[in-house]
mmCIF file of C-alpha atoms in Angstrom:
data_model
loop_
_atom_site.group_PDB
_atom_site.id
_atom_site.type_symbol
_atom_site.label_atom_id
_atom_site.label_comp_id
_atom_site.label_asym_id
_atom_site.label_seq_id
_atom_site.Cartn_x
_atom_site.Cartn_y
_atom_site.Cartn_z
ATOM 1 C CA MET A 1 -107.894 52.623 35.653
ATOM 2 C CA GLY A 2 -108.541 56.331 35.856
ATOM 3 C CA ASP A 3 -110.735 56.294 32.767
ATOM 4 C CA GLU A 4 -114.250 54.987 32.857
ATOM 5 C CA GLU A 5 -114.347 51.357 31.762
ATOM 6 C CA LYS A 6 -117.082 50.177 29.441
ATOM 7 C CA GLN A 7 -118.480 46.736 28.886
ATOM 8 C CA THR A 8 -121.236 45.854 26.464
ATOM 9 C CA PRO A 9 -123.334 42.981 27.829
ATOM 10 C CA THR A 10 -123.911 40.145 25.405
ATOM 11 C CA SER A 11 -126.686 37.598 25.295
ATOM 12 C CA LEU A 12 -126.167 33.869 25.016
ATOM 13 C CA GLU A 13 -127.976 31.603 22.617
ATOM 14 C CA ILE A 14 -128.090 28.088 23.994
ATOM 15 C CA SER A 15 -129.491 25.070 22.222
ATOM 16 C CA MET A 16 -129.628 21.370 23.028
ATOM 17 C CA GLU A 17 -127.770 18.971 20.773
ATOM 18 C CA ASN A 18 -127.409 15.284 21.727
ATOM 19 C CA GLY A 19 -127.956 16.059 25.386
ATOM 20 C CA ASN A 20 -125.190 18.654 25.471
ATOM 21 C CA LEU A 21 -125.232 22.407 25.397
ATOM 22 C CA LYS A 22 -124.134 24.412 22.427
ATOM 23 C CA GLU A 23 -123.129 27.931 23.391
ATOM 24 C CA GLU A 24 -122.702 30.774 20.934
ATOM 25 C CA LYS A 25 -122.064 34.434 21.653
ATOM 26 C CA ALA A 26 -124.697 36.625 20.051
ATOM 27 C CA SER A 27 -124.287 40.145 18.846
ATOM 28 C CA SER A 28 -124.804 42.924 21.320
ATOM 29 C CA SER A 29 -128.346 44.122 21.707
ATOM 30 C CA ASN A 30 -128.852 47.726 20.689
ATOM 31 C CA ASP A 31 -131.514 48.316 23.320
ATOM 32 C CA GLU A 32 -129.184 47.380 26.195
ATOM 33 C CA PRO A 33 -127.115 50.356 27.418
ATOM 34 C CA GLU A 34 -123.403 50.015 27.947
ATOM 35 C CA ILE A 35 -122.208 49.605 31.514
ATOM 36 C CA LYS A 36 -120.069 52.620 32.394
ATOM 37 C CA TYR A 37 -117.876 51.771 35.347
ATOM 38 C CA GLY A 38 -117.002 54.694 37.596
ATOM 39 C CA GLY A 39 -113.865 52.889 38.696
ATOM 40 C CA ILE A 40 -111.447 54.986 40.706
ATOM 41 C CA LYS A 41 -113.674 58.063 40.313
ATOM 42 C CA ALA A 42 -116.257 56.459 42.595
ATOM 43 C CA MET A 43 -113.741 55.437 45.271
ATOM 44 C CA PRO A 44 -113.586 58.772 47.189
ATOM 45 C CA PHE A 45 -117.350 58.791 47.684
ATOM 46 C CA ILE A 46 -117.607 55.160 48.785
ATOM 47 C CA ILE A 47 -114.467 55.232 50.943
ATOM 48 C CA GLY A 48 -115.572 58.549 52.434
ATOM 49 C CA ASN A 49 -119.001 57.132 53.185
ATOM 50 C CA GLU A 50 -117.469 54.093 54.890
ATOM 51 C CA THR A 51 -114.916 56.122 56.881
ATOM 52 C CA PHE A 52 -117.406 58.629 58.282
ATOM 53 C CA GLU A 53 -119.948 55.858 58.880
ATOM 54 C CA LYS A 54 -117.464 53.843 60.942
ATOM 55 C CA LEU A 55 -116.352 56.943 62.847
ATOM 56 C CA GLY A 56 -119.992 57.550 63.684
ATOM 57 C CA THR A 57 -121.198 54.059 64.533
ATOM 58 C CA VAL A 58 -118.119 52.940 66.471
ATOM 59 C CA GLY A 59 -117.860 56.288 68.212
ATOM 60 C CA SER A 60 -121.463 56.174 69.367
ATOM 61 C CA SER A 61 -121.549 52.507 70.422
ATOM 62 C CA THR A 62 -118.139 51.852 72.009
ATOM 63 C CA ASN A 63 -118.867 53.666 75.263
ATOM 64 C CA LEU A 64 -122.549 52.807 75.620
ATOM 65 C CA ALA A 65 -122.039 50.667 78.733
ATOM 66 C CA VAL A 66 -120.641 53.652 80.607
ATOM 67 C CA TYR A 67 -123.340 55.926 79.201
ATOM 68 C CA LEU A 68 -126.194 53.721 80.351
ATOM 69 C CA THR A 69 -124.826 53.301 83.874
ATOM 70 C CA THR A 70 -123.736 56.903 84.503
ATOM 71 C CA VAL A 71 -126.341 58.930 82.596
ATOM 72 C CA PHE A 72 -129.379 56.634 82.564
ATOM 73 C CA ASN A 73 -128.604 55.304 86.059
ATOM 74 C CA MET A 74 -129.043 51.694 84.995
ATOM 75 C CA LYS A 75 -127.638 48.825 86.991
ATOM 76 C CA SER A 76 -124.656 47.139 85.397
ATOM 77 C CA VAL A 77 -126.609 43.931 84.851
ATOM 78 C CA THR A 78 -129.469 45.789 83.156
ATOM 79 C CA ALA A 79 -127.127 47.800 80.947
ATOM 80 C CA THR A 80 -125.174 44.689 79.967
ATOM 81 C CA THR A 81 -128.346 42.802 79.092
ATOM 82 C CA LEU A 82 -129.635 45.686 76.993
ATOM 83 C CA LEU A 83 -126.334 45.997 75.124
ATOM 84 C CA ASN A 84 -126.171 42.250 74.526
ATOM 85 C CA VAL A 85 -129.602 42.379 72.901
ATOM 86 C CA PHE A 86 -128.559 45.439 70.895
ATOM 87 C CA ASN A 87 -125.310 43.841 69.703
ATOM 88 C CA GLY A 88 -127.065 40.578 68.899
ATOM 89 C CA THR A 89 -129.700 42.241 66.749
ATOM 90 C CA THR A 90 -127.103 44.366 64.935
ATOM 91 C CA ASN A 91 -125.251 41.159 64.051
ATOM 92 C CA LEU A 92 -128.403 39.399 62.834
ATOM 93 C CA ALA A 93 -129.886 42.347 60.961
ATOM 94 C CA PRO A 94 -127.314 42.151 58.100
ATOM 95 C CA LEU A 95 -128.707 38.730 57.169
ATOM 96 C CA ILE A 96 -132.113 40.293 56.582
ATOM 97 C CA GLY A 97 -130.592 43.348 54.935
ATOM 98 C CA ALA A 98 -128.525 41.227 52.556
ATOM 99 C CA TYR A 99 -131.573 39.214 51.517
ATOM 100 C CA LEU A 100 -133.692 42.312 50.888
ATOM 101 C CA SER A 101 -130.850 43.972 48.982
ATOM 102 C CA ASP A 102 -130.124 40.986 46.731
ATOM 103 C CA THR A 103 -133.772 40.154 46.120
ATOM 104 C CA TYR A 104 -135.707 43.421 46.011
ATOM 105 C CA PHE A 105 -133.932 46.761 46.463
ATOM 106 C CA GLY A 106 -130.338 46.483 45.264
ATOM 107 C CA ARG A 107 -127.256 47.710 47.097
ATOM 108 C CA TYR A 108 -127.570 51.403 46.258
ATOM 109 C CA LYS A 109 -131.085 51.849 47.660
ATOM 110 C CA THR A 110 -130.311 49.668 50.669
ATOM 111 C CA LEU A 111 -127.177 51.660 51.503
ATOM 112 C CA GLY A 112 -128.928 55.003 51.119
ATOM 113 C CA PHE A 113 -131.884 53.902 53.221
ATOM 114 C CA ALA A 114 -129.663 52.399 55.936
ATOM 115 C CA SER A 115 -127.332 55.406 56.087
ATOM 116 C CA VAL A 116 -130.253 57.722 56.814
ATOM 117 C CA PHE A 117 -131.519 55.423 59.564
ATOM 118 C CA SER A 118 -128.059 55.242 61.158
ATOM 119 C CA PHE A 119 -127.939 59.029 61.181
ATOM 120 C CA LEU A 120 -131.374 59.215 62.817
ATOM 121 C CA GLY A 121 -130.293 56.708 65.461
ATOM 122 C CA MET A 122 -127.232 58.772 66.359
ATOM 123 C CA VAL A 123 -129.303 61.943 66.517
ATOM 124 C CA VAL A 124 -131.643 60.237 68.981
ATOM 125 C CA LEU A 125 -128.703 59.169 71.168
ATOM 126 C CA MET A 126 -127.316 62.700 71.071
ATOM 127 C CA LEU A 127 -130.686 64.142 72.126
ATOM 128 C CA THR A 128 -130.899 61.765 75.091
ATOM 129 C CA ALA A 129 -127.669 63.302 76.371
ATOM 130 C CA ALA A 130 -128.181 66.936 75.314
ATOM 131 C CA ILE A 131 -131.736 67.441 76.628
ATOM 132 C CA THR A 132 -132.069 67.032 80.385
ATOM 133 C CA THR A 133 -135.658 65.803 80.193
ATOM 134 C CA MET A 134 -134.543 62.933 77.942
ATOM 135 C CA HIS A 135 -132.573 61.198 80.709
ATOM 136 C CA PRO A 136 -132.910 60.728 84.492
ATOM 137 C CA PRO A 137 -131.479 63.316 86.902
ATOM 138 C CA LYS A 138 -127.994 62.831 88.299
ATOM 139 C CA CYS A 139 -127.683 60.751 91.412
ATOM 140 C CA ALA A 140 -127.468 62.817 94.601
ATOM 141 C CA PRO A 141 -125.134 61.702 97.406
ATOM 142 C CA GLY A 142 -126.906 59.534 99.954
ATOM 143 C CA VAL A 143 -130.089 59.344 97.875
ATOM 144 C CA ALA A 144 -131.256 56.405 95.786
ATOM 145 C CA CYS A 145 -130.743 56.992 92.077
ATOM 146 C CA VAL A 146 -133.804 57.571 89.920
ATOM 147 C CA GLY A 147 -134.046 55.304 86.880
ATOM 148 C CA PRO A 148 -135.338 56.282 83.447
ATOM 149 C CA THR A 149 -139.048 56.775 82.923
ATOM 150 C CA THR A 150 -140.986 54.707 80.430
ATOM 151 C CA TRP A 151 -140.949 57.369 77.733
ATOM 152 C CA GLN A 152 -137.246 58.116 78.298
ATOM 153 C CA LEU A 153 -136.429 54.449 77.869
ATOM 154 C CA ALA A 154 -138.701 54.199 74.825
ATOM 155 C CA PHE A 155 -136.946 57.159 73.197
ATOM 156 C CA LEU A 156 -133.555 55.567 73.874
ATOM 157 C CA LEU A 157 -134.680 52.218 72.456
ATOM 158 C CA SER A 158 -135.990 53.931 69.329
ATOM 159 C CA GLY A 159 -132.457 55.203 68.726
ATOM 160 C CA PHE A 160 -131.114 51.673 69.129
ATOM 161 C CA ALA A 161 -133.742 50.424 66.676
ATOM 162 C CA PHE A 162 -132.658 52.983 64.072
ATOM 163 C CA LEU A 163 -129.034 51.901 64.518
ATOM 164 C CA VAL A 164 -129.991 48.243 64.073
ATOM 165 C CA ILE A 165 -131.789 49.025 60.807
ATOM 166 C CA GLY A 166 -128.793 51.027 59.648
ATOM 167 C CA ALA A 167 -126.346 48.243 60.461
ATOM 168 C CA GLY A 168 -128.587 45.740 58.686
ATOM 169 C CA GLY A 169 -128.290 47.657 55.433
ATOM 170 C CA ILE A 170 -124.752 49.042 55.569
ATOM 171 C CA ARG A 171 -122.731 46.037 56.705
ATOM 172 C CA PRO A 172 -123.681 43.583 53.925
ATOM 173 C CA CYS A 173 -123.678 46.136 51.096
ATOM 174 C CA ASN A 174 -120.876 48.663 51.524
ATOM 175 C CA LEU A 175 -117.908 46.528 50.473
ATOM 176 C CA ALA A 176 -119.790 44.777 47.665
ATOM 177 C CA PHE A 177 -121.141 48.079 46.348
ATOM 178 C CA GLY A 178 -117.606 49.406 46.066
ATOM 179 C CA ALA A 179 -116.507 46.320 44.131
ATOM 180 C CA ASP A 180 -119.435 46.834 41.735
ATOM 181 C CA GLN A 181 -117.796 50.019 40.485
ATOM 182 C CA PHE A 182 -114.975 48.102 38.758
ATOM 183 C CA ASN A 183 -115.094 45.793 35.757
ATOM 184 C CA PRO A 184 -114.033 42.364 37.098
ATOM 185 C CA ASN A 185 -113.351 41.091 33.576
ATOM 186 C CA THR A 186 -110.452 43.470 32.825
ATOM 187 C CA GLU A 187 -106.973 43.688 34.331
ATOM 188 C CA SER A 188 -107.407 47.339 35.276
ATOM 189 C CA GLY A 189 -110.713 46.501 36.924
ATOM 190 C CA LYS A 190 -109.152 43.680 38.940
ATOM 191 C CA ARG A 191 -106.352 45.984 40.084
ATOM 192 C CA GLY A 192 -108.957 48.583 40.987
ATOM 193 C CA ILE A 193 -110.870 46.105 43.149
ATOM 194 C CA THR A 194 -107.666 45.119 44.946
ATOM 195 C CA SER A 195 -106.783 48.765 45.544
ATOM 196 C CA PHE A 196 -110.302 49.466 46.787
ATOM 197 C CA PHE A 197 -110.123 46.613 49.308
ATOM 198 C CA ASN A 198 -106.762 47.903 50.603
ATOM 199 C CA TRP A 199 -108.056 51.440 51.085
ATOM 200 C CA TYR A 200 -111.319 50.157 52.536
ATOM 201 C CA TYR A 201 -109.661 48.221 55.362
ATOM 202 C CA PHE A 202 -107.033 50.912 55.939
ATOM 203 C CA THR A 203 -109.679 53.584 56.461
ATOM 204 C CA PHE A 204 -111.785 51.131 58.475
ATOM 205 C CA THR A 205 -108.908 50.555 60.905
ATOM 206 C CA PHE A 206 -108.149 54.278 61.067
ATOM 207 C CA ALA A 207 -111.788 55.081 61.853
ATOM 208 C CA VAL A 208 -111.947 52.500 64.629
ATOM 209 C CA MET A 209 -108.709 53.800 66.196
ATOM 210 C CA VAL A 210 -109.975 57.381 66.219
ATOM 211 C CA SER A 211 -113.368 56.341 67.572
ATOM 212 C CA VAL A 212 -112.091 54.309 70.528
ATOM 213 C CA THR A 213 -109.595 56.999 71.536
ATOM 214 C CA VAL A 214 -110.565 60.554 70.628
ATOM 215 C CA ILE A 215 -114.354 60.221 70.635
ATOM 216 C CA VAL A 216 -114.410 58.061 73.767
ATOM 217 C CA TYR A 217 -112.182 60.605 75.529
ATOM 218 C CA VAL A 218 -114.575 63.424 74.636
ATOM 219 C CA GLN A 219 -117.535 61.413 75.903
ATOM 220 C CA SER A 220 -115.923 60.479 79.212
ATOM 221 C CA ASN A 221 -114.035 63.685 80.021
ATOM 222 C CA VAL A 222 -115.707 66.573 78.187
ATOM 223 C CA SER A 223 -119.410 66.096 77.491
ATOM 224 C CA TRP A 224 -121.710 63.253 76.544
ATOM 225 C CA ALA A 225 -123.752 65.592 74.377
ATOM 226 C CA LEU A 226 -120.645 66.616 72.423
ATOM 227 C CA GLY A 227 -119.265 63.076 72.433
ATOM 228 C CA LEU A 228 -122.450 61.720 70.868
ATOM 229 C CA GLY A 229 -122.987 64.783 68.684
ATOM 230 C CA ILE A 230 -119.660 64.274 66.896
ATOM 231 C CA PRO A 231 -120.629 60.766 65.645
ATOM 232 C CA ALA A 232 -124.008 62.118 64.504
ATOM 233 C CA PHE A 233 -122.292 64.886 62.526
ATOM 234 C CA LEU A 234 -119.836 62.388 61.012
ATOM 235 C CA MET A 235 -122.725 60.157 59.994
ATOM 236 C CA LEU A 236 -124.359 63.147 58.311
ATOM 237 C CA LEU A 237 -121.141 63.647 56.325
ATOM 238 C CA SER A 238 -121.263 59.949 55.440
ATOM 239 C CA CYS A 239 -124.754 60.350 53.976
ATOM 240 C CA VAL A 240 -123.716 63.447 52.042
ATOM 241 C CA MET A 241 -120.626 61.726 50.603
ATOM 242 C CA PHE A 242 -122.699 58.752 49.507
ATOM 243 C CA PHE A 243 -125.454 60.674 47.729
ATOM 244 C CA VAL A 244 -123.098 63.174 46.071
ATOM 245 C CA GLY A 245 -121.553 60.368 44.028
ATOM 246 C CA THR A 246 -124.883 59.003 42.798
ATOM 247 C CA ARG A 247 -124.363 59.956 39.145
ATOM 248 C CA ILE A 248 -121.037 58.099 39.014
ATOM 249 C CA TYR A 249 -122.127 54.808 40.562
ATOM 250 C CA VAL A 250 -122.851 51.584 38.733
ATOM 251 C CA VAL A 251 -126.182 50.488 40.200
ATOM 252 C CA VAL A 252 -126.590 46.733 39.839
ATOM 253 C CA LYS A 253 -130.154 45.492 39.785
ATOM 254 C CA PRO A 254 -131.032 42.779 42.330
ATOM 255 C CA GLN A 255 -130.410 39.319 40.876
ATOM 256 C CA GLY A 256 -131.718 37.125 43.675
ATOM 257 C CA SER A 257 -130.415 36.124 47.063
ATOM 258 C CA PRO A 258 -127.322 33.876 47.340
ATOM 259 C CA ILE A 259 -129.261 31.948 49.967
ATOM 260 C CA THR A 260 -131.740 30.957 47.262
ATOM 261 C CA THR A 261 -128.873 29.957 44.963
ATOM 262 C CA VAL A 262 -127.364 27.733 47.655
ATOM 263 C CA ALA A 263 -130.720 26.048 48.214
ATOM 264 C CA GLN A 264 -131.310 25.548 44.474
ATOM 265 C CA VAL A 265 -127.897 23.951 43.899
ATOM 266 C CA ILE A 266 -128.293 21.589 46.847
ATOM 267 C CA VAL A 267 -131.826 20.587 45.826
ATOM 268 C CA ALA A 268 -130.881 20.074 42.161
ATOM 269 C CA ALA A 269 -127.776 18.055 43.067
ATOM 270 C CA THR A 270 -129.792 15.914 45.477
ATOM 271 C CA LYS A 271 -132.424 15.168 42.837
ATOM 272 C CA LYS A 272 -129.631 14.059 40.465
ATOM 273 C CA ARG A 273 -127.653 12.059 43.008
ATOM 274 C CA GLY A 274 -127.704 9.041 40.681
ATOM 275 C CA VAL A 275 -126.399 11.001 37.676
ATOM 276 C CA GLU A 276 -122.750 10.689 36.656
ATOM 277 C CA VAL A 277 -120.713 13.873 36.346
ATOM 278 C CA PRO A 278 -118.737 14.114 33.067
ATOM 279 C CA ASP A 279 -114.975 13.819 33.417
ATOM 280 C CA ASP A 280 -114.417 17.153 31.674
ATOM 281 C CA ASN A 281 -116.221 20.038 33.354
ATOM 282 C CA SER A 282 -116.566 22.033 30.162
ATOM 283 C CA ALA A 283 -119.304 24.297 28.892
ATOM 284 C CA MET A 284 -120.249 21.581 26.391
ATOM 285 C CA SER A 285 -120.993 19.035 29.114
ATOM 286 C CA LEU A 286 -122.473 21.187 31.885
ATOM 287 C CA PHE A 287 -125.094 23.927 31.905
ATOM 288 C CA ASN A 288 -123.117 27.152 31.697
ATOM 289 C CA HIS A 289 -125.657 29.935 31.199
ATOM 290 C CA ILE A 290 -124.602 33.427 32.295
ATOM 291 C CA PRO A 291 -127.280 36.159 32.279
ATOM 292 C CA ALA A 292 -126.661 38.799 29.638
ATOM 293 C CA LYS A 293 -126.669 41.678 32.148
ATOM 294 C CA SER A 294 -124.477 39.954 34.723
ATOM 295 C CA ILE A 295 -121.319 41.904 35.572
ATOM 296 C CA ASN A 296 -119.828 39.259 37.847
ATOM 297 C CA ALA A 297 -116.527 37.677 36.903
ATOM 298 C CA LYS A 298 -116.752 34.169 35.469
ATOM 299 C CA LEU A 299 -115.561 31.570 37.971
ATOM 300 C CA PRO A 300 -113.381 28.704 36.692
ATOM 301 C CA SER A 301 -114.590 25.151 37.162
ATOM 302 C CA THR A 302 -112.986 23.403 40.143
ATOM 303 C CA GLU A 303 -112.632 19.784 41.238
ATOM 304 C CA GLN A 304 -113.641 20.031 44.892
ATOM 305 C CA PHE A 305 -117.195 19.203 45.943
ATOM 306 C CA ARG A 306 -117.806 17.476 42.608
ATOM 307 C CA CYS A 307 -121.076 16.102 43.954
ATOM 308 C CA LEU A 308 -122.505 19.607 43.550
ATOM 309 C CA ASP A 309 -121.629 19.558 39.826
ATOM 310 C CA LYS A 310 -124.578 17.217 39.335
ATOM 311 C CA ALA A 311 -126.853 20.247 39.645
ATOM 312 C CA ALA A 312 -125.454 21.485 36.290
ATOM 313 C CA VAL A 313 -125.689 18.172 34.409
ATOM 314 C CA ILE A 314 -128.278 18.222 31.619
ATOM 315 C CA THR A 315 -130.867 15.434 31.711
ATOM 316 C CA ASP A 316 -133.916 14.651 29.589
ATOM 317 C CA GLU A 317 -136.148 16.272 32.218
ATOM 318 C CA ASN A 318 -134.364 19.630 32.032
ATOM 319 C CA GLN A 319 -135.653 22.344 29.733
ATOM 320 C CA VAL A 320 -133.973 25.590 28.696
ATOM 321 C CA ASN A 321 -135.815 28.832 27.937
ATOM 322 C CA LEU A 322 -135.266 30.828 24.755
ATOM 323 C CA ASP A 323 -132.946 33.235 26.577
ATOM 324 C CA GLY A 324 -130.780 30.321 27.701
ATOM 325 C CA SER A 325 -131.919 30.242 31.330
ATOM 326 C CA ALA A 326 -133.150 27.099 33.038
ATOM 327 C CA ASN A 327 -136.898 26.518 32.908
ATOM 328 C CA ASN A 328 -136.843 25.180 36.466
ATOM 329 C CA PRO A 329 -133.880 26.479 38.530
ATOM 330 C CA TRP A 330 -134.626 23.904 41.231
ATOM 331 C CA LYS A 331 -133.803 21.110 38.780
ATOM 332 C CA LEU A 332 -131.025 22.682 36.702
ATOM 333 C CA CYS A 333 -128.399 25.199 37.845
ATOM 334 C CA SER A 334 -125.532 26.747 35.926
ATOM 335 C CA ILE A 335 -121.959 25.758 36.667
ATOM 336 C CA GLN A 336 -121.405 29.361 37.773
ATOM 337 C CA GLN A 337 -124.039 28.955 40.468
ATOM 338 C CA VAL A 338 -122.394 25.706 41.526
ATOM 339 C CA GLU A 339 -118.985 27.381 41.801
ATOM 340 C CA GLU A 340 -120.485 30.198 43.874
ATOM 341 C CA VAL A 341 -121.854 27.631 46.316
ATOM 342 C CA LYS A 342 -118.440 25.940 46.423
ATOM 343 C CA CYS A 343 -116.842 29.259 47.337
ATOM 344 C CA PHE A 344 -119.364 29.657 50.130
ATOM 345 C CA ALA A 345 -118.657 26.124 51.388
ATOM 346 C CA GLU A 346 -114.909 26.797 51.395
ATOM 347 C CA ASP A 347 -115.177 30.123 53.206
ATOM 348 C CA ASN A 348 -117.834 29.078 55.709
ATOM 349 C CA PRO A 349 -115.422 27.410 58.210
ATOM 350 C CA HIS A 350 -113.279 30.563 58.246
ATOM 351 C CA MET A 351 -116.337 32.771 58.754
ATOM 352 C CA VAL A 352 -117.476 30.588 61.661
ATOM 353 C CA ASN A 353 -114.043 30.823 63.313
ATOM 354 C CA VAL A 354 -113.930 34.611 62.933
ATOM 355 C CA HIS A 355 -117.507 34.860 64.236
ATOM 356 C CA ASN A 356 -116.689 32.763 67.316
ATOM 357 C CA LEU A 357 -113.489 34.724 67.974
ATOM 358 C CA SER A 358 -115.209 38.095 67.732
ATOM 359 C CA HIS A 359 -117.980 37.039 70.083
ATOM 360 C CA SER A 360 -115.586 35.533 72.612
ATOM 361 C CA LEU A 361 -113.644 38.815 72.672
ATOM 362 C CA ALA A 362 -116.757 40.993 72.795
ATOM 363 C CA PRO A 363 -117.278 40.765 76.587
ATOM 364 C CA ALA A 364 -113.685 41.860 77.181
ATOM 365 C CA THR A 365 -114.050 44.924 74.972
ATOM 366 C CA ASP A 366 -117.627 45.932 75.723
ATOM 367 C CA LEU A 367 -117.764 45.617 79.505
ATOM 368 C CA ARG A 368 -116.136 48.306 81.594
ATOM 369 C CA SER A 369 -115.115 48.110 85.223
ATOM 370 C CA VAL A 370 -117.198 51.156 86.021
ATOM 371 C CA PRO A 371 -119.500 50.750 89.024
ATOM 372 C CA SER A 372 -123.055 51.795 88.413
ATOM 373 C CA PRO A 373 -124.447 54.515 90.683
ATOM 374 C CA SER A 374 -127.494 52.309 91.117
ATOM 375 C CA ASP A 375 -125.360 49.450 92.428
ATOM 376 C CA GLY A 376 -124.754 51.366 95.589
#
C-alpha cells in the first residue's frame, strides 16, 4: 500500500444482439493516461487538512453563544436566533456544495475554494474581537448596554457567511476526496480506504475534544481575540497542508450529481413499470455500462428493490451510443446506477435518524446558561 498504485482505464464496446447486451473489454487506449494513486502518501495531507480544519471550525463556533451575549451585548433570544439561522444554513449548504462539486468543479477545487473561505470567516471573527471598533463597548454598571452598530453587525455576518460557504464545500467533499486516493479495485486499495476512514474519525474526535476544552477555555478565561485567533491560525495550517499535497492527489473529474442519478433511475423504472425483470441479473440481461474513466468500485447486483432494476432492462426503444453509454439516460440506466440508488435507499433511514438525533441534541450543546448583559 505504500507504493503508488496504477490502474489503466479500459473502454467498453457494447453491442445489441437479440435484445441483450454483449460486453467485451477493449484494449487500453494509448491517449488515456494511467491513474496514479497517491495512496498512503496522500493521507498525511488530507488527514492534516481535516484535523486542523475541525480544530478551527469547532473551536470558533462552539462558544459563539457566549461571545455574542458578552462581547456583542446581544440578548439571549437574539443570539440564539442568529445562531439557529447560522447552524441551519451550514447544514443546508453542503447539499449545494455537493451538487456543484459533483456536477461542475470536482472535489479538489471545491475543497480548496471552501478551505480559503473558512479561513477568511475565522479571520473576520478574530478581528471582531481583536479590534475594539469592531464590537460594542463593554457594559458599564448601572447603564444600559449598547448593542452593535449596523456596520459592526454586517461585518460579523460577513464572517458567518464565509464560514457557511466553507462548510458547504468541505463537509461533502473531504471524506470522499480522501477515498479517491486509493484504488477501490485492489485489496491494498480497499485496506487503504479502511485505514483512512479509521484515522479520519480518530483525528476528527481528537480535534473536537481539543476544541471544546482547550480553545473554549482560552476564549472564556484568557482572551477572545486569542481564543478566536488560534482557530484562524489552525485553519491557515489546514489550507497549507491541503495545497502542499496537490501534486500527489488523484483529482477525479466531476461525473454528475448523484441527485440526478437518483432521478434518472426512478424516472426510467417508472416508464418501464410494465416490463418484466429477468430472473438472472447478469450483464447479458441488463444494461451494465461503466464509463472508461470511472474509478469507482463495481457494485454487485442485489435482490432488494428489484422494481428499480427495470431502469436497466433493454427495450426496443432504448439506444446505445458508440462508446456504450445510453442515448437517453432518462430511459435507460446502467445496473451500477441502479445499485447506487439502492444503496442510497438503504442508508437514507439511518441518515434521517442521525440527523434527527443531532438536531434534538443541538439545543442542549449550543445554549449556555449565561445571562446576557442586555437582559438586565
